[in-house]
mmCIF file with all atom_site columns, C-alpha atoms in Angstrom:
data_model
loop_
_atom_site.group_PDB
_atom_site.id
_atom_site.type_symbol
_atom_site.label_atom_id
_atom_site.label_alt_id
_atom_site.label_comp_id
_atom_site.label_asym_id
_atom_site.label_entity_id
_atom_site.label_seq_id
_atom_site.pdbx_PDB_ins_code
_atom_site.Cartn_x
_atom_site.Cartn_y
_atom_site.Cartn_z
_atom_site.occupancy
_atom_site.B_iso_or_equiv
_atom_site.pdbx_formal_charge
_atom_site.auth_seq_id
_atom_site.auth_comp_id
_atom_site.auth_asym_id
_atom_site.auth_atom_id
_atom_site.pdbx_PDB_model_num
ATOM 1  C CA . UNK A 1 1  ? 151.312 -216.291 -30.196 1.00 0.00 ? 1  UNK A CA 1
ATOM 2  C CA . UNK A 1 2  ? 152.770 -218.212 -27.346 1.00 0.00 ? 2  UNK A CA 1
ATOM 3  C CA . UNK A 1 3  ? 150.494 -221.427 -28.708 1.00 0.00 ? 3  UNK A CA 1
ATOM 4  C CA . UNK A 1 4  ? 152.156 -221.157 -31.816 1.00 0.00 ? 4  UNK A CA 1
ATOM 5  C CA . UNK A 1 5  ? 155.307 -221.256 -30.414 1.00 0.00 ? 5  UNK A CA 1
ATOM 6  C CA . UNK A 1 6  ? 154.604 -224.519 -28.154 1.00 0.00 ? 6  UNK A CA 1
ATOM 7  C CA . UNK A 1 7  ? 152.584 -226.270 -31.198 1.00 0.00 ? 7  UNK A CA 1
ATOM 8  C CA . UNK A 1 8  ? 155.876 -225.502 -33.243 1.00 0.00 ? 8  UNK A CA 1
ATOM 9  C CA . UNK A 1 9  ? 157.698 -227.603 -30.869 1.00 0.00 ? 9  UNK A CA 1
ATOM 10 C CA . UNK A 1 10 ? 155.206 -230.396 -30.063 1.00 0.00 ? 10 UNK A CA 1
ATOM 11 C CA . UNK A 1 11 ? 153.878 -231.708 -33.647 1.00 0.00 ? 11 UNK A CA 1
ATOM 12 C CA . UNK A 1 12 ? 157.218 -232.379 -34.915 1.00 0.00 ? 12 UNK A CA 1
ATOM 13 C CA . UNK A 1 13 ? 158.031 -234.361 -31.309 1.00 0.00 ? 13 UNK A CA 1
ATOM 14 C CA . UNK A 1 14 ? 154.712 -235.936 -31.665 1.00 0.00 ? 14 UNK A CA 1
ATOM 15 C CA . UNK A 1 15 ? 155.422 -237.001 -35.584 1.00 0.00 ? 15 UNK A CA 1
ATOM 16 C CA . UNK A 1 16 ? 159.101 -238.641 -33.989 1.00 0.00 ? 16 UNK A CA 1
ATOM 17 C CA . UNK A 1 17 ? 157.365 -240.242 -31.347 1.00 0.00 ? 17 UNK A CA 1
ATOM 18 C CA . UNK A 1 18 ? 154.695 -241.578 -33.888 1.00 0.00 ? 18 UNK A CA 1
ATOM 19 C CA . UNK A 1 19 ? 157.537 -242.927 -36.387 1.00 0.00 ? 19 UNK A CA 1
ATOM 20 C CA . UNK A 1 20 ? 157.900 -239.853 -38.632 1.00 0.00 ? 20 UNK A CA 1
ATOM 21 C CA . UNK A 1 21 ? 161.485 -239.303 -39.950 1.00 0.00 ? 21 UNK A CA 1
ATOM 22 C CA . UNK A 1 22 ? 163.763 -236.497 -38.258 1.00 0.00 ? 22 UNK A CA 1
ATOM 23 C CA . UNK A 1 23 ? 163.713 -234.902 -41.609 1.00 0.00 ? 23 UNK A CA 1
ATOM 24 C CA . UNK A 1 24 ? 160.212 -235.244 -42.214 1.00 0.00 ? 24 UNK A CA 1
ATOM 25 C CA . UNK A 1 25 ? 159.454 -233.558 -38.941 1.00 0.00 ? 25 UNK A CA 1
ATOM 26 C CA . UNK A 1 26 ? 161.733 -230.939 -39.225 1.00 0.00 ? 26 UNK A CA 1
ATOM 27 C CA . UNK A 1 27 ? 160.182 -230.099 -42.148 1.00 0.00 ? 27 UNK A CA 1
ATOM 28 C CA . UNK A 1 28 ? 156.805 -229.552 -40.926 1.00 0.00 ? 28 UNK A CA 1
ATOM 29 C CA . UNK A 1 29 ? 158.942 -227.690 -37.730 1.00 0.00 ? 29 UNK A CA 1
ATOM 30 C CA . UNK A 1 30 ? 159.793 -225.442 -40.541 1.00 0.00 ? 30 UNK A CA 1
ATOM 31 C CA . UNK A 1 31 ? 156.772 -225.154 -42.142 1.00 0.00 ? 31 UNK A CA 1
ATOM 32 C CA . UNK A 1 32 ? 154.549 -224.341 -39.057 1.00 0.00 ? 32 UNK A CA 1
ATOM 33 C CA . UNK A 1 33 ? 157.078 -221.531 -37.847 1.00 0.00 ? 33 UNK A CA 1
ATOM 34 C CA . UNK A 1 34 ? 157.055 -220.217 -41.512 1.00 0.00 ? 34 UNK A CA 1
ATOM 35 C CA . UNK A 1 35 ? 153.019 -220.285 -41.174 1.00 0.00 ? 35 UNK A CA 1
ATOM 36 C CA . UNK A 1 36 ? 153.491 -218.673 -37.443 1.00 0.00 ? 36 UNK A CA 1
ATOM 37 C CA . UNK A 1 37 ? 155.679 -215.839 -38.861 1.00 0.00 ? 37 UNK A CA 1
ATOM 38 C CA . UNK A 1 38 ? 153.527 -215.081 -41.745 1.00 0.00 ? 38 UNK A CA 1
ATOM 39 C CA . UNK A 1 39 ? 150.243 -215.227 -39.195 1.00 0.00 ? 39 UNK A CA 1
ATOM 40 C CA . UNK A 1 40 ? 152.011 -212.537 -37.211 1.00 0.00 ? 40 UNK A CA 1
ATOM 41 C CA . UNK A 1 41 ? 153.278 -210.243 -39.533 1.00 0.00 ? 41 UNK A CA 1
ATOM 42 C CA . UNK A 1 42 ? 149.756 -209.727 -41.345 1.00 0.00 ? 42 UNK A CA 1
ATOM 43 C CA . UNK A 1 43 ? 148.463 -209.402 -37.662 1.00 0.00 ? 43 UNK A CA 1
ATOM 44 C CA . UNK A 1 44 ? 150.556 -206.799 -37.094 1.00 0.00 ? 44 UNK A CA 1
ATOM 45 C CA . UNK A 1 45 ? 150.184 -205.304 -40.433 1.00 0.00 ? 45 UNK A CA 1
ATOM 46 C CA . UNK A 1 46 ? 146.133 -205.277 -39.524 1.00 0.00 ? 46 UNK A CA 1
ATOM 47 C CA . UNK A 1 47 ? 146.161 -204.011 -35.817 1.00 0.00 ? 47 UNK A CA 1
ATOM 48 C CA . UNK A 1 48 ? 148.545 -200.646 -38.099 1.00 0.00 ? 48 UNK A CA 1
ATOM 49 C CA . UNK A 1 49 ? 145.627 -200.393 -40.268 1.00 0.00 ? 49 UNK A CA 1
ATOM 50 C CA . UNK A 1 50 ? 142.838 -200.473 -37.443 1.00 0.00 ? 50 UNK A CA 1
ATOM 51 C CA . UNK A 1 51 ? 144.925 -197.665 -35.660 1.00 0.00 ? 51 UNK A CA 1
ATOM 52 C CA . UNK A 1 52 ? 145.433 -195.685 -38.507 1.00 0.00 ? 52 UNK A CA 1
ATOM 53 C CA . UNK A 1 53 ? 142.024 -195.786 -39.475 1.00 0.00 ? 53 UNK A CA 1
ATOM 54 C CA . UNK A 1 54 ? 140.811 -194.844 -36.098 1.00 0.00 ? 54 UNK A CA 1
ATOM 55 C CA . UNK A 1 55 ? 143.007 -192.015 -35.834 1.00 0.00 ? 55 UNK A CA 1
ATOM 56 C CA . UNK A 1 56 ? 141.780 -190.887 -38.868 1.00 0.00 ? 56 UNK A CA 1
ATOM 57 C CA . UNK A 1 57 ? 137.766 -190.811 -37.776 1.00 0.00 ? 57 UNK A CA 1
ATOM 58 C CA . UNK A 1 58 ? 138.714 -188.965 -34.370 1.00 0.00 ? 58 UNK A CA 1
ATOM 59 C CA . UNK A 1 59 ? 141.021 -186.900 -36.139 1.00 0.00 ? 59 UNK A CA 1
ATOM 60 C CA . UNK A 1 60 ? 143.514 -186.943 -33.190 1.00 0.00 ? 60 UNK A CA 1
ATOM 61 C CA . UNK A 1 61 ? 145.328 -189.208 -30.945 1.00 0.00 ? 61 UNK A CA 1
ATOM 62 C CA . UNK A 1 62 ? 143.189 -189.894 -27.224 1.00 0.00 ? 62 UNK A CA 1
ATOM 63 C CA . UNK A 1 63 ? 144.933 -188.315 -24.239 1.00 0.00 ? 63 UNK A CA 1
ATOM 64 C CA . UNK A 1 64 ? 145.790 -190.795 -21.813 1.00 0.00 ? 64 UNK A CA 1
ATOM 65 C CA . UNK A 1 65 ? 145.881 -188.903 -19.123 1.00 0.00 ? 65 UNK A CA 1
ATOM 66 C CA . UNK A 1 66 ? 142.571 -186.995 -19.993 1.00 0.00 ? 66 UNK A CA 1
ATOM 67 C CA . UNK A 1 67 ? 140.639 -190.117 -20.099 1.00 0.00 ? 67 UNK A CA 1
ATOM 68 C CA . UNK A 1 68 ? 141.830 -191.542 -16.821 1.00 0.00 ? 68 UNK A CA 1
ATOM 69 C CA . UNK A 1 69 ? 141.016 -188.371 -15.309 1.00 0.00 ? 69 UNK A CA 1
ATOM 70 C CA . UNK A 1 70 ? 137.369 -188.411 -16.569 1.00 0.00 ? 70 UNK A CA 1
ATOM 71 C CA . UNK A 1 71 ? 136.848 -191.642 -15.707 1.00 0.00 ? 71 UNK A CA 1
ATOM 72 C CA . UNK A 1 72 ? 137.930 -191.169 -11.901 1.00 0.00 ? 72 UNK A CA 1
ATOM 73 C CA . UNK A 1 73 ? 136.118 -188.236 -11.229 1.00 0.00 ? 73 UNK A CA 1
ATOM 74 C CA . UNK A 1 74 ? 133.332 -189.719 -12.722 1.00 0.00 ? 74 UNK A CA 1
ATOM 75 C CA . UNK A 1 75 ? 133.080 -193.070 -11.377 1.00 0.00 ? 75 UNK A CA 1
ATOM 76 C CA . UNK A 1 76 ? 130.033 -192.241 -8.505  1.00 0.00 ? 76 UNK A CA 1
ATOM 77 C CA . UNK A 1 77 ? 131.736 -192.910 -5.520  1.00 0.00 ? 77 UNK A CA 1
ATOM 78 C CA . UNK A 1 78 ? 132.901 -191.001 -2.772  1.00 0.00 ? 78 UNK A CA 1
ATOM 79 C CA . UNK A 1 79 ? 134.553 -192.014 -0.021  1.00 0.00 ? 79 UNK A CA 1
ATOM 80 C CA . UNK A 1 80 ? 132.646 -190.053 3.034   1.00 0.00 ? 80 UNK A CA 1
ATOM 81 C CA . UNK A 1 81 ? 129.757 -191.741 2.102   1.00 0.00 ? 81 UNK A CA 1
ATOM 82 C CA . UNK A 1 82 ? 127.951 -188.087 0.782   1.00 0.00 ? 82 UNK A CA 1
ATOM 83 C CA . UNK A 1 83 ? 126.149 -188.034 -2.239  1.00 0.00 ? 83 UNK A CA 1
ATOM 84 C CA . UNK A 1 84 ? 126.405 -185.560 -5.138  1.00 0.00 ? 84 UNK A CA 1
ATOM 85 C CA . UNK A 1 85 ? 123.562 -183.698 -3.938  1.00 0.00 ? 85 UNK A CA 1
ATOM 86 C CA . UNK A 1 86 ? 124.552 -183.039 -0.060  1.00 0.00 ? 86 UNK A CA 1
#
């Protein structure tokens, strides 16, 4: 999103630069961020879906705390240098 925020700001400067009227390129200012805003919202509205829809197959929300857990005790290594069968 923050590209969409610096190509908001640098087409219209690029259409004054290039001879484009100050209305003309506030205009397509307006456009793009009405474009950016719309882009974002159904984003958002998408990523809600995914999550509900996920939490909905597992039937629960994932621990956080569980996972990280499993994840460190599982990860092979140990720091004396032993191995899981000494």
């Amino acid at each position: 999103m923050h590209w969409s925020a610096f190509s908001c700001a640098l087409v219209p400067l690029v259409l004054i630069i290039s001879g484009v009227s100050w209305a003309g390129a506030a205009g397509t200012a307006a456009g793009l961020a009405a474009v950016t805003c719309a882009c974002r919202a159904l984003l958002r509205q998408s990523e809600r879906t995914a999550a509900r829809i996920r939490v909905r197959e597992t039937g629960r929300h994932r621990d956080r705390s569980a996972y990280l857990v499993s994840t460190a005790h599982g990860s092979g290594r140990h720091s004396e240098g032993r191995t899981p069968a000494d």
